[in-house]
Amino acid sequence: MSEHYFSAEPTVADERREITVRLAGRQVTVETSGGVFSPGHVDLGTRVLLDHVDEPPASGDLLDLGCGWGPLALTAALRAPGLDVWAVDVNARALDLTTANAERLGLDHLRAVAPDQVPETVRFTTLWSNPPIRIGKPALHDLLGTWLRRLSDDGTAWLVVARNLGADSLHRWLADTLDRPVERAASAKGFRVLRVGPRVSG
């Protein structure tokens, strides 16, 4: 079985290369490598999410869950210099690349860390994610349930999921599980963008 990009320590050769991509309305050069998700470009799902997500808040804490080499976290950090951006991944190489890319772009308010390195006290104003659907439904539900509980009461989450990989069933599960409204914010190029809204009071 081939190794997945969500392996903690990829065994595929770590051959770093530079690519130029468009993030936050500008062309930037970043470093990528094998063993991480979509190493050659900004993948289509991530691009769809970036095309439809609200502007990041000016302050607070934003989580990029499953950051890969960092396109979501880097975009948020470029757009909002007063925001604390947390890029989380289980893949050590992804964290190393995201850290290097943040340093390259002068983004000292972006931290790339393993899940257990996020302080328990942090509550996120916003969560952005192109989640690792292929880890399987039970693991995905556990992952999303864990981190969506870390949203502040008025926080929001934005997820992008391929329609043919269970986006609509995930939408139903989120709506049934969370005490928050869940809506399909956009549908484009075979992907759904799901928005999880602020906590319902009362």
C-alpha positions as protocol buffer text, in pm:
chain_id: "A"
residue {
  index: 1
  type: MET
  ca { x: 0 y: 0 z: 0 }
}
residue {
  index: 2
  type: SER
  ca { x: 141 y: 339 z: -92 }
}
residue {
  index: 3
  type: GLU
  ca { x: 228 y: 584 z: 182 }
}
residue {
  index: 4
  type: HIS
  ca { x: -26 y: 855 z: 255 }
}
residue {
  index: 5
  type: TYR
  ca { x: 44 y: 1224 z: 300 }
}
residue {
  index: 6
  type: PHE
  ca { x: -102 y: 1195 z: 651 }
}
residue {
  index: 7
  type: SER
  ca { x: 185 y: 970 z: 765 }
}
residue {
  index: 8
  type: ALA
  ca { x: 358 y: 1123 z: 1066 }
}
residue {
  index: 9
  type: GLU
  ca { x: 708 y: 1058 z: 930 }
}
residue {
  index: 10
  type: PRO
  ca { x: 705 y: 1022 z: 550 }
}
residue {
  index: 11
  type: THR
  ca { x: 960 y: 776 z: 412 }
}
residue {
  index: 12
  type: VAL
  ca { x: 951 y: 909 z: 56 }
}
residue {
  index: 13
  type: ALA
  ca { x: 1264 y: 1111 z: -24 }
}
residue {
  index: 14
  type: ASP
  ca { x: 1259 y: 1465 z: 112 }
}
residue {
  index: 15
  type: GLU
  ca { x: 1358 y: 1641 z: -209 }
}
residue {
  index: 16
  type: ARG
  ca { x: 1284 y: 2009 z: -157 }
}
residue {
  index: 17
  type: ARG
  ca { x: 1191 y: 2228 z: -450 }
}
residue {
  index: 18
  type: GLU
  ca { x: 1056 y: 2576 z: -502 }
}
residue {
  index: 19
  type: ILE
  ca { x: 725 y: 2649 z: -673 }
}
residue {
  index: 20
  type: THR
  ca { x: 553 y: 2979 z: -744 }
}
residue {
  index: 21
  type: VAL
  ca { x: 187 y: 2999 z: -647 }
}
residue {
  index: 22
  type: ARG
  ca { x: -76 y: 3268 z: -606 }
}
residue {
  index: 23
  type: LEU
  ca { x: -177 y: 3328 z: -245 }
}
residue {
  index: 24
  type: ALA
  ca { x: -368 y: 3623 z: -100 }
}
residue {
  index: 25
  type: GLY
  ca { x: -373 y: 3792 z: -439 }
}
residue {
  index: 26
  type: ARG
  ca { x: 1 y: 3782 z: -499 }
}
residue {
  index: 27
  type: GLN
  ca { x: 261 y: 3556 z: -654 }
}
residue {
  index: 28
  type: VAL
  ca { x: 485 y: 3396 z: -391 }
}
residue {
  index: 29
  type: THR
  ca { x: 758 y: 3136 z: -402 }
}
residue {
  index: 30
  type: VAL
  ca { x: 732 y: 2853 z: -153 }
}
residue {
  index: 31
  type: GLU
  ca { x: 916 y: 2531 z: -75 }
}
residue {
  index: 32
  type: THR
  ca { x: 752 y: 2189 z: -110 }
}
residue {
  index: 33
  type: SER
  ca { x: 858 y: 1827 z: -107 }
}
residue {
  index: 34
  type: GLY
  ca { x: 729 y: 1476 z: -160 }
}
residue {
  index: 35
  type: GLY
  ca { x: 543 y: 1309 z: 124 }
}
residue {
  index: 36
  type: VAL
  ca { x: 302 y: 1600 z: 179 }
}
residue {
  index: 37
  type: PHE
  ca { x: -38 y: 1673 z: 28 }
}
residue {
  index: 38
  type: SER
  ca { x: -37 y: 1828 z: -321 }
}
residue {
  index: 39
  type: PRO
  ca { x: 335 y: 1915 z: -333 }
}
residue {
  index: 40
  type: GLY
  ca { x: 332 y: 2056 z: -685 }
}
residue {
  index: 41
  type: HIS
  ca { x: 58 y: 2317 z: -665 }
}
residue {
  index: 42
  type: VAL
  ca { x: -234 y: 2455 z: -468 }
}
residue {
  index: 43
  type: ASP
  ca { x: -484 y: 2171 z: -508 }
}
residue {
  index: 44
  type: LEU
  ca { x: -827 y: 2240 z: -654 }
}
residue {
  index: 45
  type: GLY
  ca { x: -1021 y: 2189 z: -330 }
}
residue {
  index: 46
  type: THR
  ca { x: -802 y: 2433 z: -141 }
}
residue {
  index: 47
  type: ARG
  ca { x: -838 y: 2683 z: -424 }
}
residue {
  index: 48
  type: VAL
  ca { x: -1217 y: 2649 z: -413 }
}
residue {
  index: 49
  type: LEU
  ca { x: -1212 y: 2710 z: -38 }
}
residue {
  index: 50
  type: LEU
  ca { x: -992 y: 3018 z: -76 }
}
residue {
  index: 51
  type: ASP
  ca { x: -1224 y: 3151 z: -348 }
}
residue {
  index: 52
  type: HIS
  ca { x: -1530 y: 3134 z: -120 }
}
residue {
  index: 53
  type: VAL
  ca { x: -1415 y: 3172 z: 242 }
}
residue {
  index: 54
  type: ASP
  ca { x: -1477 y: 3498 z: 425 }
}
residue {
  index: 55
  type: GLU
  ca { x: -1183 y: 3726 z: 490 }
}
residue {
  index: 56
  type: PRO
  ca { x: -995 y: 3611 z: 801 }
}
residue {
  index: 57
  type: PRO
  ca { x: -1058 y: 3813 z: 1117 }
}
residue {
  index: 58
  type: ALA
  ca { x: -814 y: 4094 z: 1191 }
}
residue {
  index: 59
  type: SER
  ca { x: -729 y: 3941 z: 1529 }
}
residue {
  index: 60
  type: GLY
  ca { x: -784 y: 3627 z: 1733 }
}
residue {
  index: 61
  type: ASP
  ca { x: -671 y: 3273 z: 1653 }
}
residue {
  index: 62
  type: LEU
  ca { x: -719 y: 3090 z: 1324 }
}
residue {
  index: 63
  type: LEU
  ca { x: -660 y: 2717 z: 1282 }
}
residue {
  index: 64
  type: ASP
  ca { x: -554 y: 2555 z: 955 }
}
residue {
  index: 65
  type: LEU
  ca { x: -633 y: 2189 z: 1027 }
}
residue {
  index: 66
  type: GLY
  ca { x: -421 y: 1957 z: 811 }
}
residue {
  index: 67
  type: CYS
  ca { x: -196 y: 2231 z: 680 }
}
residue {
  index: 68
  type: GLY
  ca { x: 27 y: 2041 z: 435 }
}
residue {
  index: 69
  type: TRP
  ca { x: 294 y: 2280 z: 309 }
}
residue {
  index: 70
  type: GLY
  ca { x: 77 y: 2570 z: 421 }
}
residue {
  index: 71
  type: PRO
  ca { x: -140 y: 2733 z: 151 }
}
residue {
  index: 72
  type: LEU
  ca { x: -437 y: 2805 z: 379 }
}
residue {
  index: 73
  type: ALA
  ca { x: -232 y: 2918 z: 679 }
}
residue {
  index: 74
  type: LEU
  ca { x: -1 y: 3131 z: 465 }
}
residue {
  index: 75
  type: THR
  ca { x: -297 y: 3297 z: 294 }
}
residue {
  index: 76
  type: ALA
  ca { x: -461 y: 3381 z: 626 }
}
residue {
  index: 77
  type: ALA
  ca { x: -135 y: 3516 z: 766 }
}
residue {
  index: 78
  type: LEU
  ca { x: -69 y: 3727 z: 456 }
}
residue {
  index: 79
  type: ARG
  ca { x: -419 y: 3875 z: 471 }
}
residue {
  index: 80
  type: ALA
  ca { x: -431 y: 3940 z: 846 }
}
residue {
  index: 81
  type: PRO
  ca { x: -102 y: 4045 z: 1007 }
}
residue {
  index: 82
  type: GLY
  ca { x: -270 y: 4087 z: 1347 }
}
residue {
  index: 83
  type: LEU
  ca { x: -408 y: 3732 z: 1351 }
}
residue {
  index: 84
  type: ASP
  ca { x: -246 y: 3439 z: 1536 }
}
residue {
  index: 85
  type: VAL
  ca { x: -237 y: 3157 z: 1280 }
}
residue {
  index: 86
  type: TRP
  ca { x: -196 y: 2796 z: 1391 }
}
residue {
  index: 87
  type: ALA
  ca { x: -105 y: 2544 z: 1120 }
}
residue {
  index: 88
  type: VAL
  ca { x: -160 y: 2191 z: 1252 }
}
residue {
  index: 89
  type: ASP
  ca { x: -64 y: 1862 z: 1092 }
}
residue {
  index: 90
  type: VAL
  ca { x: 49 y: 1516 z: 1204 }
}
residue {
  index: 91
  type: ASN
  ca { x: 304 y: 1511 z: 921 }
}
residue {
  index: 92
  type: ALA
  ca { x: 638 y: 1638 z: 1054 }
}
residue {
  index: 93
  type: ARG
  ca { x: 762 y: 1727 z: 704 }
}
residue {
  index: 94
  type: ALA
  ca { x: 451 y: 1936 z: 641 }
}
residue {
  index: 95
  type: LEU
  ca { x: 516 y: 2131 z: 960 }
}
residue {
  index: 96
  type: ASP
  ca { x: 879 y: 2187 z: 863 }
}
residue {
  index: 97
  type: LEU
  ca { x: 778 y: 2313 z: 519 }
}
residue {
  index: 98
  type: THR
  ca { x: 506 y: 2543 z: 654 }
}
residue {
  index: 99
  type: THR
  ca { x: 752 y: 2686 z: 907 }
}
residue {
  index: 100
  type: ALA
  ca { x: 1010 y: 2745 z: 634 }
}
residue {
  index: 101
  type: ASN
  ca { x: 751 y: 2908 z: 408 }
}
residue {
  index: 102
  type: ALA
  ca { x: 628 y: 3136 z: 685 }
}
residue {
  index: 103
  type: GLU
  ca { x: 985 y: 3244 z: 756 }
}
residue {
  index: 104
  type: ARG
  ca { x: 1046 y: 3299 z: 385 }
}
residue {
  index: 105
  type: LEU
  ca { x: 743 y: 3530 z: 369 }
}
residue {
  index: 106
  type: GLY
  ca { x: 818 y: 3709 z: 697 }
}
residue {
  index: 107
  type: LEU
  ca { x: 508 y: 3575 z: 872 }
}
residue {
  index: 108
  type: ASP
  ca { x: 615 y: 3558 z: 1236 }
}
residue {
  index: 109
  type: HIS
  ca { x: 253 y: 3531 z: 1354 }
}
residue {
  index: 110
  type: LEU
  ca { x: 217 y: 3183 z: 1200 }
}
residue {
  index: 111
  type: ARG
  ca { x: 306 y: 2875 z: 1404 }
}
residue {
  index: 112
  type: ALA
  ca { x: 320 y: 2527 z: 1251 }
}
residue {
  index: 113
  type: VAL
  ca { x: 277 y: 2268 z: 1525 }
}
residue {
  index: 114
  type: ALA
  ca { x: 171 y: 1913 z: 1598 }
}
residue {
  index: 115
  type: PRO
  ca { x: -180 y: 1870 z: 1741 }
}
residue {
  index: 116
  type: ASP
  ca { x: -60 y: 1823 z: 2099 }
}
residue {
  index: 117
  type: GLN
  ca { x: 143 y: 2145 z: 2083 }
}
residue {
  index: 118
  type: VAL
  ca { x: -164 y: 2369 z: 2069 }
}
residue {
  index: 119
  type: PRO
  ca { x: -233 y: 2494 z: 2423 }
}
residue {
  index: 120
  type: GLU
  ca { x: -562 y: 2367 z: 2563 }
}
residue {
  index: 121
  type: THR
  ca { x: -662 y: 2723 z: 2648 }
}
residue {
  index: 122
  type: VAL
  ca { x: -664 y: 2841 z: 2286 }
}
residue {
  index: 123
  type: ARG
  ca { x: -1010 y: 2891 z: 2138 }
}
residue {
  index: 124
  type: PHE
  ca { x: -1027 y: 2957 z: 1765 }
}
residue {
  index: 125
  type: THR
  ca { x: -1209 y: 3246 z: 1606 }
}
residue {
  index: 126
  type: THR
  ca { x: -1194 y: 3066 z: 1273 }
}
residue {
  index: 127
  type: LEU
  ca { x: -1104 y: 2721 z: 1144 }
}
residue {
  index: 128
  type: TRP
  ca { x: -1013 y: 2659 z: 779 }
}
residue {
  index: 129
  type: SER
  ca { x: -958 y: 2306 z: 654 }
}
residue {
  index: 130
  type: ASN
  ca { x: -932 y: 2085 z: 350 }
}
residue {
  index: 131
  type: PRO
  ca { x: -963 y: 1780 z: 577 }
}
residue {
  index: 132
  type: PRO
  ca { x: -798 y: 1441 z: 510 }
}
residue {
  index: 133
  type: ILE
  ca { x: -1112 y: 1260 z: 396 }
}
residue {
  index: 134
  type: ARG
  ca { x: -920 y: 943 z: 308 }
}
residue {
  index: 135
  type: ILE
  ca { x: -833 y: 864 z: 670 }
}
residue {
  index: 136
  type: GLY
  ca { x: -1182 y: 711 z: 687 }
}
residue {
  index: 137
  type: LYS
  ca { x: -1510 y: 825 z: 833 }
}
residue {
  index: 138
  type: PRO
  ca { x: -1456 y: 730 z: 1202 }
}
residue {
  index: 139
  type: ALA
  ca { x: -1113 y: 896 z: 1217 }
}
residue {
  index: 140
  type: LEU
  ca { x: -1240 y: 1200 z: 1025 }
}
residue {
  index: 141
  type: HIS
  ca { x: -1537 y: 1244 z: 1259 }
}
residue {
  index: 142
  type: ASP
  ca { x: -1308 y: 1216 z: 1561 }
}
residue {
  index: 143
  type: LEU
  ca { x: -1065 y: 1470 z: 1413 }
}
residue {
  index: 144
  type: LEU
  ca { x: -1330 y: 1725 z: 1320 }
}
residue {
  index: 145
  type: GLY
  ca { x: -1527 y: 1674 z: 1639 }
}
residue {
  index: 146
  type: THR
  ca { x: -1217 y: 1735 z: 1849 }
}
residue {
  index: 147
  type: TRP
  ca { x: -1114 y: 2057 z: 1679 }
}
residue {
  index: 148
  type: LEU
  ca { x: -1457 y: 2204 z: 1612 }
}
residue {
  index: 149
  type: ARG
  ca { x: -1516 y: 2191 z: 1988 }
}
residue {
  index: 150
  type: ARG
  ca { x: -1222 y: 2432 z: 2018 }
}
residue {
  index: 151
  type: LEU
  ca { x: -1407 y: 2709 z: 1833 }
}
residue {
  index: 152
  type: SER
  ca { x: -1506 y: 3012 z: 2036 }
}
residue {
  index: 153
  type: ASP
  ca { x: -1882 y: 3051 z: 2086 }
}
residue {
  index: 154
  type: ASP
  ca { x: -1898 y: 3308 z: 1806 }
}
residue {
  index: 155
  type: GLY
  ca { x: -1636 y: 3133 z: 1593 }
}
residue {
  index: 156
  type: THR
  ca { x: -1688 y: 2988 z: 1246 }
}
residue {
  index: 157
  type: ALA
  ca { x: -1536 y: 2701 z: 1050 }
}
residue {
  index: 158
  type: TRP
  ca { x: -1496 y: 2654 z: 676 }
}
residue {
  index: 159
  type: LEU
  ca { x: -1440 y: 2308 z: 528 }
}
residue {
  index: 160
  type: VAL
  ca { x: -1400 y: 2198 z: 167 }
}
residue {
  index: 161
  type: VAL
  ca { x: -1488 y: 1842 z: 69 }
}
residue {
  index: 162
  type: ALA
  ca { x: -1522 y: 1674 z: -269 }
}
residue {
  index: 163
  type: ARG
  ca { x: -1885 y: 1596 z: -349 }
}
residue {
  index: 164
  type: ASN
  ca { x: -1799 y: 1242 z: -456 }
}
residue {
  index: 165
  type: LEU
  ca { x: -1604 y: 1179 z: -134 }
}
residue {
  index: 166
  type: GLY
  ca { x: -1899 y: 1228 z: 97 }
}
residue {
  index: 167
  type: ALA
  ca { x: -1942 y: 1603 z: 132 }
}
residue {
  index: 168
  type: ASP
  ca { x: -2319 y: 1579 z: 173 }
}
residue {
  index: 169
  type: SER
  ca { x: -2307 y: 1299 z: 431 }
}
residue {
  index: 170
  type: LEU
  ca { x: -2043 y: 1496 z: 625 }
}
residue {
  index: 171
  type: HIS
  ca { x: -2272 y: 1799 z: 612 }
}
residue {
  index: 172
  type: ARG
  ca { x: -2552 y: 1591 z: 767 }
}
residue {
  index: 173
  type: TRP
  ca { x: -2323 y: 1451 z: 1036 }
}
residue {
  index: 174
  type: LEU
  ca { x: -2198 y: 1796 z: 1131 }
}
residue {
  index: 175
  type: ALA
  ca { x: -2552 y: 1932 z: 1148 }
}
residue {
  index: 176
  type: ASP
  ca { x: -2663 y: 1640 z: 1367 }
}
residue {
  index: 177
  type: THR
  ca { x: -2357 y: 1654 z: 1595 }
}
residue {
  index: 178
  type: LEU
  ca { x: -2287 y: 2022 z: 1656 }
}
residue {
  index: 179
  type: ASP
  ca { x: -2492 y: 2283 z: 1840 }
}
residue {
  index: 180
  type: ARG
  ca { x: -2411 y: 2515 z: 1554 }
}
residue {
  index: 181
  type: PRO
  ca { x: -2574 y: 2581 z: 1216 }
}
residue {
  index: 182
  type: VAL
  ca { x: -2409 y: 2414 z: 918 }
}
residue {
  index: 183
  type: GLU
  ca { x: -2470 y: 2535 z: 565 }
}
residue {
  index: 184
  type: ARG
  ca { x: -2339 y: 2472 z: 218 }
}
residue {
  index: 185
  type: ALA
  ca { x: -2173 y: 2805 z: 147 }
}
residue {
  index: 186
  type: ALA
  ca { x: -2068 y: 2719 z: -208 }
}
residue {
  index: 187
  type: SER
  ca { x: -2052 y: 2438 z: -461 }
}
residue {
  index: 188
  type: ALA
  ca { x: -1790 y: 2456 z: -735 }
}
residue {
  index: 189
  type: LYS
  ca { x: -1577 y: 2226 z: -951 }
}
residue {
  index: 190
  type: GLY
  ca { x: -1698 y: 1911 z: -776 }
}
residue {
  index: 191
  type: PHE
  ca { x: -1643 y: 2046 z: -425 }
}
residue {
  index: 192
  type: ARG
  ca { x: -1870 y: 2165 z: -146 }
}
residue {
  index: 193
  type: VAL
  ca { x: -1768 y: 2446 z: 88 }
}
residue {
  index: 194
  type: LEU
  ca { x: -1933 y: 2394 z: 426 }
}
residue {
  index: 195
  type: ARG
  ca { x: -1967 y: 2675 z: 679 }
}
residue {
  index: 196
  type: VAL
  ca { x: -2012 y: 2602 z: 1048 }
}
residue {
  index: 197
  type: GLY
  ca { x: -2162 y: 2906 z: 1219 }
}
residue {
  index: 198
  type: PRO
  ca { x: -2152 y: 3048 z: 1573 }
}
residue {
  index: 199
  type: ARG
  ca { x: -2290 y: 2840 z: 1858 }
}
residue {
  index: 200
  type: VAL
  ca { x: -2666 y: 2843 z: 1897 }
}
residue {
  index: 201
  type: SER
  ca { x: -2756 y: 2991 z: 2236 }
}
residue {
  index: 202
  type: GLY
  ca { x: -3046 y: 2901 z: 2459 }
}
